[in-house]
Amino acid sequence: MQELMHAAMRACDFWNDGPDARAQMRADVLNTPEHLRTDLLDHLQRTYRRRDAS
């Protein structure tokens, strides 16, 4: 779950989301059925890749 939440917050960073949108994203992630979380994580990781620490 922690990895999924981090990926979701990267999406929020990408879109420059404010506190309300971030809170909604957290709630959406927590309410995602367990059987869909792996797919959601895969999607978020592909779409909002981590930035390399150069």
PDB file of C-alpha atoms in Angstrom:
ATOM      1  CA  MET A   1       0.000   0.000   0.000  1.00  0.00           C
ATOM      2  CA  GLN A   2       2.862   2.385   0.788  1.00  0.00           C
ATOM      3  CA  GLU A   3       4.337   2.021  -2.696  1.00  0.00           C
ATOM      4  CA  LEU A   4       0.913   2.658  -4.227  1.00  0.00           C
ATOM      5  CA  MET A   5       0.411   5.786  -2.124  1.00  0.00           C
ATOM      6  CA  HIS A   6       3.852   7.113  -3.106  1.00  0.00           C
ATOM      7  CA  ALA A   7       3.029   6.564  -6.771  1.00  0.00           C
ATOM      8  CA  ALA A   8      -0.289   8.367  -6.308  1.00  0.00           C
ATOM      9  CA  MET A   9       1.489  11.318  -4.708  1.00  0.00           C
ATOM     10  CA  ARG A  10       3.882  11.466  -7.684  1.00  0.00           C
ATOM     11  CA  ALA A  11       0.809  11.881  -9.878  1.00  0.00           C
ATOM     12  CA  CYS A  12      -0.329  14.713  -7.611  1.00  0.00           C
ATOM     13  CA  ASP A  13       3.132  16.288  -7.890  1.00  0.00           C
ATOM     14  CA  PHE A  14       2.927  16.083 -11.673  1.00  0.00           C
ATOM     15  CA  TRP A  15      -0.405  17.923 -11.697  1.00  0.00           C
ATOM     16  CA  ASN A  16       0.632  20.387  -8.946  1.00  0.00           C
ATOM     17  CA  ASP A  17      -2.339  19.285  -6.880  1.00  0.00           C
ATOM     18  CA  GLY A  18      -3.172  21.181  -3.726  1.00  0.00           C
ATOM     19  CA  PRO A  19      -4.081  19.763  -0.323  1.00  0.00           C
ATOM     20  CA  ASP A  20      -7.719  19.029  -1.176  1.00  0.00           C
ATOM     21  CA  ALA A  21      -6.862  17.108  -4.343  1.00  0.00           C
ATOM     22  CA  ARG A  22      -4.131  15.176  -2.509  1.00  0.00           C
ATOM     23  CA  ALA A  23      -6.564  14.244   0.246  1.00  0.00           C
ATOM     24  CA  GLN A  24      -9.035  13.048  -2.389  1.00  0.00           C
ATOM     25  CA  MET A  25      -6.303  10.986  -4.079  1.00  0.00           C
ATOM     26  CA  ARG A  26      -5.422   9.364  -0.734  1.00  0.00           C
ATOM     27  CA  ALA A  27      -9.079   8.535  -0.151  1.00  0.00           C
ATOM     28  CA  ASP A  28      -9.444   7.160  -3.677  1.00  0.00           C
ATOM     29  CA  VAL A  29      -6.403   4.925  -3.234  1.00  0.00           C
ATOM     30  CA  LEU A  30      -7.636   3.661   0.132  1.00  0.00           C
ATOM     31  CA  ASN A  31     -11.056   2.928  -1.383  1.00  0.00           C
ATOM     32  CA  THR A  32      -9.638   1.060  -4.367  1.00  0.00           C
ATOM     33  CA  PRO A  33     -10.608  -2.612  -4.085  1.00  0.00           C
ATOM     34  CA  GLU A  34      -7.620  -4.800  -3.232  1.00  0.00           C
ATOM     35  CA  HIS A  35      -7.910  -6.818  -6.437  1.00  0.00           C
ATOM     36  CA  LEU A  36      -7.405  -3.617  -8.502  1.00  0.00           C
ATOM     37  CA  ARG A  37      -4.498  -2.109  -6.567  1.00  0.00           C
ATOM     38  CA  THR A  38      -1.767  -3.900  -8.496  1.00  0.00           C
ATOM     39  CA  ASP A  39      -3.165  -2.611 -11.786  1.00  0.00           C
ATOM     40  CA  LEU A  40      -3.448   0.891 -10.366  1.00  0.00           C
ATOM     41  CA  LEU A  41       0.141   0.769  -9.122  1.00  0.00           C
ATOM     42  CA  ASP A  42       1.353  -0.433 -12.525  1.00  0.00           C
ATOM     43  CA  HIS A  43      -0.521   2.370 -14.260  1.00  0.00           C
ATOM     44  CA  LEU A  44       0.768   5.072 -11.923  1.00  0.00           C
ATOM     45  CA  GLN A  45       4.347   3.820 -12.131  1.00  0.00           C
ATOM     46  CA  ARG A  46       4.266   3.773 -15.944  1.00  0.00           C
ATOM     47  CA  THR A  47       2.571   7.149 -16.255  1.00  0.00           C
ATOM     48  CA  TYR A  48       4.318   9.071 -13.464  1.00  0.00           C
ATOM     49  CA  ARG A  49       7.847   7.706 -13.367  1.00  0.00           C
ATOM     50  CA  ARG A  50      10.221   8.575 -10.561  1.00  0.00           C
ATOM     51  CA  ARG A  51      12.689  11.292 -11.337  1.00  0.00           C
ATOM     52  CA  ASP A  52      16.315  10.242 -11.169  1.00  0.00           C
ATOM     53  CA  ALA A  53      18.272  11.859  -8.373  1.00  0.00           C
ATOM     54  CA  SER A  54      21.120  13.301 -10.463  1.00  0.00           C
TER      55      SER A  54
END
